[in-house]
PDB file of C-alpha atoms in Angstrom:
ATOM      1  CA  MET R   1    -182.988  62.974 -44.583  1.00 47.00           C
ATOM      2  CA  SER R   2    -183.285  64.277 -41.055  1.00 50.00           C
ATOM      3  CA  PHE R   3    -183.429  67.994 -40.026  1.00 49.00           C
ATOM      4  CA  PRO R   4    -181.658  69.420 -37.048  1.00 49.00           C
ATOM      5  CA  LYS R   5    -184.814  70.423 -34.814  1.00 51.00           C
ATOM      6  CA  ASN R   6    -183.455  73.479 -32.842  1.00 52.00           C
ATOM      7  CA  ASP R   7    -183.347  75.952 -35.562  1.00 51.00           C
ATOM      8  CA  PHE R   8    -185.053  76.913 -38.517  1.00 49.00           C
ATOM      9  CA  CYS R   9    -182.157  78.509 -40.225  1.00 47.00           C
ATOM     10  CA  ARG R  10    -180.054  75.728 -39.652  1.00 53.00           C
ATOM     11  CA  THR R  11    -182.549  73.838 -41.115  1.00 48.00           C
ATOM     12  CA  ALA R  12    -182.825  76.209 -44.110  1.00 48.00           C
ATOM     13  CA  SER R  13    -179.447  76.122 -44.759  1.00 49.00           C
ATOM     14  CA  TYR R  14    -179.021  72.581 -44.333  1.00 50.00           C
ATOM     15  CA  VAL R  15    -181.530  72.004 -47.173  1.00 47.00           C
ATOM     16  CA  ALA R  16    -179.919  74.562 -48.995  1.00 49.00           C
ATOM     17  CA  VAL R  17    -176.335  73.133 -48.677  1.00 49.00           C
ATOM     18  CA  SER R  18    -178.053  69.553 -49.269  1.00 54.00           C
ATOM     19  CA  GLY R  19    -179.362  70.590 -52.480  1.00 56.00           C
ATOM     20  CA  ILE R  20    -175.882  72.514 -53.615  1.00 61.00           C
ATOM     21  CA  SER R  21    -174.279  69.202 -52.687  1.00 74.00           C
ATOM     22  CA  THR R  22    -176.793  67.109 -54.721  1.00 82.00           C
ATOM     23  CA  GLY R  23    -176.580  69.372 -57.418  1.00 84.00           C
ATOM     24  CA  ARG R  24    -172.931  69.389 -57.302  1.00 89.00           C
ATOM     25  CA  ARG R  25    -172.969  65.401 -57.398  1.00 91.00           C
ATOM     26  CA  GLN R  26    -175.260  65.502 -59.985  1.00 92.00           C
ATOM     27  CA  GLN R  27    -172.940  67.713 -62.069  1.00 92.00           C
ATOM     28  CA  GLU R  28    -169.970  65.157 -60.952  1.00 93.00           C
ATOM     29  CA  ILE R  29    -172.038  62.262 -62.189  1.00 95.00           C
ATOM     30  CA  GLU R  30    -172.727  63.988 -65.602  1.00 93.00           C
ATOM     31  CA  GLU R  31    -169.189  65.049 -66.293  1.00 94.00           C
ATOM     32  CA  LYS R  32    -167.809  61.741 -65.379  1.00 94.00           C
ATOM     33  CA  LEU R  33    -170.385  60.251 -67.999  1.00 94.00           C
ATOM     34  CA  ILE R  34    -169.371  62.552 -70.229  1.00 94.00           C
ATOM     35  CA  GLU R  35    -165.910  61.796 -70.229  1.00 94.00           C
ATOM     36  CA  GLU R  36    -166.567  58.368 -70.568  1.00 95.00           C
ATOM     37  CA  GLU R  37    -168.279  58.597 -73.501  1.00 94.00           C
ATOM     38  CA  THR R  38    -165.852  60.948 -75.113  1.00 95.00           C
ATOM     39  CA  ALA R  39    -163.083  58.436 -74.162  1.00 94.00           C
ATOM     40  CA  ARG R  40    -164.949  55.713 -75.866  1.00 95.00           C
ATOM     41  CA  ARG R  41    -165.905  57.839 -78.604  1.00 93.00           C
ATOM     42  CA  VAL R  42    -161.988  58.963 -79.225  1.00 95.00           C
ATOM     43  CA  GLU R  43    -161.107  54.931 -78.840  1.00 95.00           C
ATOM     44  CA  GLU R  44    -163.687  54.001 -81.366  1.00 94.00           C
ATOM     45  CA  LEU R  45    -162.309  56.748 -83.815  1.00 92.00           C
ATOM     46  CA  VAL R  46    -158.665  55.932 -83.126  1.00 94.00           C
ATOM     47  CA  ALA R  47    -159.254  52.244 -83.747  1.00 93.00           C
ATOM     48  CA  LYS R  48    -161.614  53.107 -87.165  1.00 91.00           C
ATOM     49  CA  ARG R  49    -158.535  55.389 -88.280  1.00 90.00           C
ATOM     50  CA  VAL R  50    -155.998  52.844 -87.545  1.00 87.00           C
ATOM     51  CA  GLU R  51    -157.885  50.046 -89.477  1.00 87.00           C
ATOM     52  CA  GLU R  52    -158.371  52.543 -92.516  1.00 85.00           C
ATOM     53  CA  GLU R  53    -154.608  53.482 -92.242  1.00 82.00           C
ATOM     54  CA  LEU R  54    -153.887  49.579 -92.149  1.00 81.00           C
ATOM     55  CA  GLU R  55    -156.094  48.900 -94.987  1.00 82.00           C
ATOM     56  CA  LYS R  56    -154.461  51.983 -96.933  1.00 82.00           C
ATOM     57  CA  ARG R  57    -151.194  50.643 -96.272  1.00 83.00           C
ATOM     58  CA  LYS R  58    -151.544  47.048 -96.355  1.00 84.00           C
ATOM     59  CA  ASP R  59    -149.962  46.739 -99.661  1.00 84.00           C
ATOM     60  CA  GLU R  60    -147.001  48.698 -98.248  1.00 85.00           C
ATOM     61  CA  ILE R  61    -147.155  46.645 -95.086  1.00 82.00           C
ATOM     62  CA  GLU R  62    -147.021  43.474 -96.648  1.00 86.00           C
ATOM     63  CA  ARG R  63    -144.046  44.303 -98.834  1.00 89.00           C
ATOM     64  CA  GLU R  64    -142.406  45.982 -95.538  1.00 89.00           C
ATOM     65  CA  VAL R  65    -142.868  42.431 -93.555  1.00 90.00           C
ATOM     66  CA  LEU R  66    -141.537  40.275 -96.797  1.00 92.00           C
ATOM     67  CA  ARG R  67    -138.459  42.544 -96.844  1.00 94.00           C
ATOM     68  CA  ARG R  68    -137.966  42.082 -93.187  1.00 95.00           C
ATOM     69  CA  VAL R  69    -138.478  38.305 -93.642  1.00 96.00           C
ATOM     70  CA  GLU R  70    -136.320  37.976 -96.258  1.00 96.00           C
ATOM     71  CA  GLU R  71    -133.474  39.966 -94.679  1.00 96.00           C
ATOM     72  CA  ALA R  72    -133.990  37.834 -91.684  1.00 96.00           C
ATOM     73  CA  LYS R  73    -133.465  34.752 -93.849  1.00 96.00           C
ATOM     74  CA  ARG R  74    -130.289  35.992 -95.361  1.00 96.00           C
ATOM     75  CA  ILE R  75    -128.932  37.000 -91.758  1.00 97.00           C
ATOM     76  CA  MET R  76    -130.093  33.515 -90.954  1.00 97.00           C
ATOM     77  CA  GLU R  77    -128.642  31.624 -93.938  1.00 96.00           C
ATOM     78  CA  LYS R  78    -125.297  33.883 -93.455  1.00 96.00           C
ATOM     79  CA  GLN R  79    -124.982  33.042 -89.877  1.00 97.00           C
ATOM     80  CA  LEU R  80    -125.806  29.122 -90.466  1.00 97.00           C
ATOM     81  CA  LEU R  81    -123.099  29.344 -93.106  1.00 97.00           C
ATOM     82  CA  GLU R  82    -120.730  30.764 -90.938  1.00 97.00           C
ATOM     83  CA  GLU R  83    -121.236  28.595 -88.530  1.00 97.00           C
ATOM     84  CA  LEU R  84    -120.967  25.332 -90.878  1.00 97.00           C
ATOM     85  CA  GLU R  85    -117.719  27.166 -91.815  1.00 97.00           C
ATOM     86  CA  ARG R  86    -116.475  26.962 -88.182  1.00 97.00           C
ATOM     87  CA  GLN R  87    -117.525  23.572 -87.587  1.00 97.00           C
ATOM     88  CA  ARG R  88    -115.864  22.159 -90.907  1.00 97.00           C
ATOM     89  CA  GLN R  89    -113.004  24.436 -89.674  1.00 97.00           C
ATOM     90  CA  ALA R  90    -113.062  22.931 -86.406  1.00 97.00           C
ATOM     91  CA  GLU R  91    -113.597  19.547 -87.778  1.00 97.00           C
ATOM     92  CA  LEU R  92    -110.590  20.118 -90.057  1.00 97.00           C
ATOM     93  CA  ALA R  93    -108.228  21.312 -86.894  1.00 97.00           C
ATOM     94  CA  ALA R  94    -109.414  18.192 -84.962  1.00 97.00           C
ATOM     95  CA  GLN R  95    -108.583  15.829 -87.906  1.00 97.00           C
ATOM     96  CA  LYS R  96    -105.368  17.427 -88.673  1.00 97.00           C
ATOM     97  CA  ALA R  97    -104.447  17.153 -84.645  1.00 97.00           C
ATOM     98  CA  ARG R  98    -105.234  13.245 -84.710  1.00 97.00           C
ATOM     99  CA  GLU R  99    -103.198  12.942 -87.822  1.00 97.00           C
ATOM    100  CA  GLU R 100    -100.383  14.973 -86.453  1.00 97.00           C
ATOM    101  CA  GLU R 101    -100.794  12.599 -83.162  1.00 97.00           C
ATOM    102  CA  GLU R 102    -100.875   9.533 -85.205  1.00 97.00           C
ATOM    103  CA  ARG R 103     -97.843  10.374 -87.024  1.00 97.00           C
ATOM    104  CA  ALA R 104     -95.887  11.074 -83.584  1.00 97.00           C
ATOM    105  CA  LYS R 105     -96.878   7.796 -82.371  1.00 97.00           C
ATOM    106  CA  ARG R 106     -95.910   6.082 -85.588  1.00 97.00           C
ATOM    107  CA  GLU R 107     -92.566   8.006 -85.372  1.00 97.00           C
ATOM    108  CA  GLU R 108     -92.226   6.782 -81.976  1.00 97.00           C
ATOM    109  CA  LEU R 109     -93.020   3.354 -82.458  1.00 97.00           C
ATOM    110  CA  GLU R 110     -90.744   3.269 -85.506  1.00 97.00           C
ATOM    111  CA  ARG R 111     -87.613   4.597 -83.135  1.00 97.00           C
ATOM    112  CA  ILE R 112     -88.762   2.161 -80.306  1.00 97.00           C
ATOM    113  CA  LEU R 113     -88.515  -0.614 -83.246  1.00 97.00           C
ATOM    114  CA  GLU R 114     -85.417   0.670 -84.808  1.00 97.00           C
ATOM    115  CA  GLU R 115     -83.895   0.948 -80.716  1.00 97.00           C
ATOM    116  CA  ASN R 116     -85.059  -2.692 -80.232  1.00 97.00           C
ATOM    117  CA  ASN R 117     -83.589  -4.168 -83.855  1.00 97.00           C
ATOM    118  CA  ARG R 118     -80.133  -2.334 -82.692  1.00 96.00           C
ATOM    119  CA  LYS R 119     -80.330  -4.003 -79.274  1.00 96.00           C
ATOM    120  CA  ILE R 120     -80.989  -7.314 -80.942  1.00 96.00           C
ATOM    121  CA  ALA R 121     -78.465  -6.819 -83.661  1.00 96.00           C
ATOM    122  CA  GLU R 122     -75.934  -6.195 -80.577  1.00 96.00           C
ATOM    123  CA  ALA R 123     -77.003  -8.993 -78.518  1.00 96.00           C
ATOM    124  CA  GLN R 124     -76.466 -11.439 -81.567  1.00 95.00           C
ATOM    125  CA  ALA R 125     -73.391 -10.128 -82.329  1.00 95.00           C
ATOM    126  CA  LYS R 126     -72.127 -10.665 -78.558  1.00 95.00           C
ATOM    127  CA  LEU R 127     -73.927 -13.982 -78.716  1.00 95.00           C
ATOM    128  CA  ALA R 128     -71.948 -14.775 -82.162  1.00 95.00           C
ATOM    129  CA  GLU R 129     -68.590 -13.255 -80.539  1.00 94.00           C
ATOM    130  CA  GLU R 130     -69.169 -15.715 -77.587  1.00 95.00           C
ATOM    131  CA  GLN R 131     -69.767 -18.850 -79.638  1.00 95.00           C
ATOM    132  CA  LEU R 132     -67.222 -17.914 -81.279  1.00 94.00           C
ATOM    133  CA  LYS R 133     -64.924 -17.502 -78.272  1.00 94.00           C
ATOM    134  CA  ILE R 134     -66.632 -21.361 -77.182  1.00 95.00           C
ATOM    135  CA  VAL R 135     -66.037 -22.717 -80.230  1.00 95.00           C
ATOM    136  CA  GLU R 136     -62.032 -21.599 -80.115  1.00 94.00           C
ATOM    137  CA  GLU R 137     -61.760 -22.516 -76.434  1.00 94.00           C
ATOM    138  CA  GLN R 138     -63.208 -26.251 -77.866  1.00 94.00           C
ATOM    139  CA  ARG R 139     -60.563 -26.163 -80.487  1.00 93.00           C
ATOM    140  CA  LYS R 140     -57.787 -25.593 -78.286  1.00 92.00           C
ATOM    141  CA  ILE R 141     -59.176 -27.736 -75.678  1.00 93.00           C
ATOM    142  CA  HIS R 142     -59.795 -29.947 -78.501  1.00 93.00           C
ATOM    143  CA  GLU R 143     -55.975 -29.279 -79.735  1.00 92.00           C
ATOM    144  CA  GLU R 144     -54.560 -29.954 -76.213  1.00 92.00           C
ATOM    145  CA  ARG R 145     -56.264 -33.288 -75.747  1.00 91.00           C
ATOM    146  CA  MET R 146     -54.742 -34.118 -79.384  1.00 92.00           C
ATOM    147  CA  LYS R 147     -51.058 -33.259 -78.192  1.00 91.00           C
ATOM    148  CA  LEU R 148     -51.780 -34.987 -74.819  1.00 92.00           C
ATOM    149  CA  GLU R 149     -53.014 -38.103 -76.606  1.00 92.00           C
ATOM    150  CA  GLN R 150     -50.061 -37.531 -78.884  1.00 93.00           C
ATOM    151  CA  GLU R 151     -47.433 -37.361 -76.110  1.00 92.00           C
ATOM    152  CA  ARG R 152     -48.898 -40.285 -74.231  1.00 91.00           C
ATOM    153  CA  GLN R 153     -48.906 -42.332 -77.223  1.00 91.00           C
ATOM    154  CA  ARG R 154     -45.433 -41.101 -78.147  1.00 90.00           C
ATOM    155  CA  GLN R 155     -44.733 -42.131 -74.441  1.00 89.00           C
ATOM    156  CA  GLN R 156     -46.133 -45.097 -74.580  1.00 87.00           C
ATOM    157  CA  LYS R 157     -44.471 -46.076 -77.613  1.00 85.00           C
ATOM    158  CA  GLU R 158     -41.179 -44.698 -75.848  1.00 83.00           C
ATOM    159  CA  GLU R 159     -42.104 -47.247 -73.026  1.00 83.00           C
ATOM    160  CA  GLN R 160     -42.637 -50.049 -75.498  1.00 82.00           C
ATOM    161  CA  LYS R 161     -39.469 -49.675 -77.400  1.00 79.00           C
ATOM    162  CA  ILE R 162     -37.846 -49.423 -73.870  1.00 77.00           C
ATOM    163  CA  ILE R 163     -39.185 -52.711 -72.737  1.00 77.00           C
ATOM    164  CA  LEU R 164     -38.647 -54.164 -76.083  1.00 75.00           C
ATOM    165  CA  GLY R 165     -35.277 -52.494 -76.435  1.00 67.00           C
ATOM    166  CA  LYS R 166     -35.573 -51.232 -79.601  1.00 67.00           C
ATOM    167  CA  GLY R 167     -34.255 -48.188 -81.049  1.00 61.00           C
ATOM    168  CA  LYS R 168     -31.139 -48.312 -78.884  1.00 61.00           C
ATOM    169  CA  SER R 169     -33.109 -46.817 -76.173  1.00 53.00           C
ATOM    170  CA  ARG R 170     -31.147 -49.228 -73.508  1.00 55.00           C
ATOM    171  CA  PRO R 171     -27.715 -50.300 -73.912  1.00 59.00           C
ATOM    172  CA  LYS R 172     -27.316 -53.946 -75.037  1.00 61.00           C
ATOM    173  CA  LEU R 173     -26.686 -56.440 -72.850  1.00 61.00           C
ATOM    174  CA  SER R 174     -24.469 -59.047 -74.119  1.00 65.00           C
ATOM    175  CA  PHE R 175     -24.337 -62.399 -72.740  1.00 65.00           C
ATOM    176  CA  SER R 176     -21.533 -64.404 -73.005  1.00 68.00           C
ATOM    177  CA  LEU R 177     -20.459 -67.817 -71.736  1.00 72.00           C
ATOM    178  CA  LYS R 178     -17.486 -68.522 -70.763  1.00 70.00           C
ATOM    179  CA  SER R 179     -15.965 -71.064 -68.942  1.00 68.00           C
ATOM    180  CA  GLN R 180     -14.119 -70.528 -65.999  1.00 65.00           C
ATOM    181  CA  ASP R 181     -11.376 -73.057 -66.043  1.00 58.00           C
TER     182      ASP R 181
END
């Protein structure tokens, strides 16, 4: 520590002020130590009391923990069952939708099949009708041929009769032998 050299009063007051500030500093350090010690003891006391309370209420705390665990377990089981039920309902709805879709497809296919069968039946009826017309035309052509053939044969017979002179088809020629005298 250095003292001012000029003035004795100043030196004395400086020493007095220094002493006061050193005493104050010492007092502050002691107060701080007391506070720290008090805080440490309070902390130890609180920890000890908490431990004693925990020991006293150990059974009660365990029962409460078990009760809460059981309740949480029941809630989780309930939620799980509800989730399983939702999944089951969703699965049933999906299955029903698939069955409905399959039924609709089956009905559509049956409708298409019926339509195709109707078209086939119509086509077969039309074909049968066409075949009947063709057979009828062939029969008419055959009959016409037969008539023409019969007519041709009749004409041929007529021509033969005329040529042969049968059936009074031509006038009789008479030949006579007359003498001319």
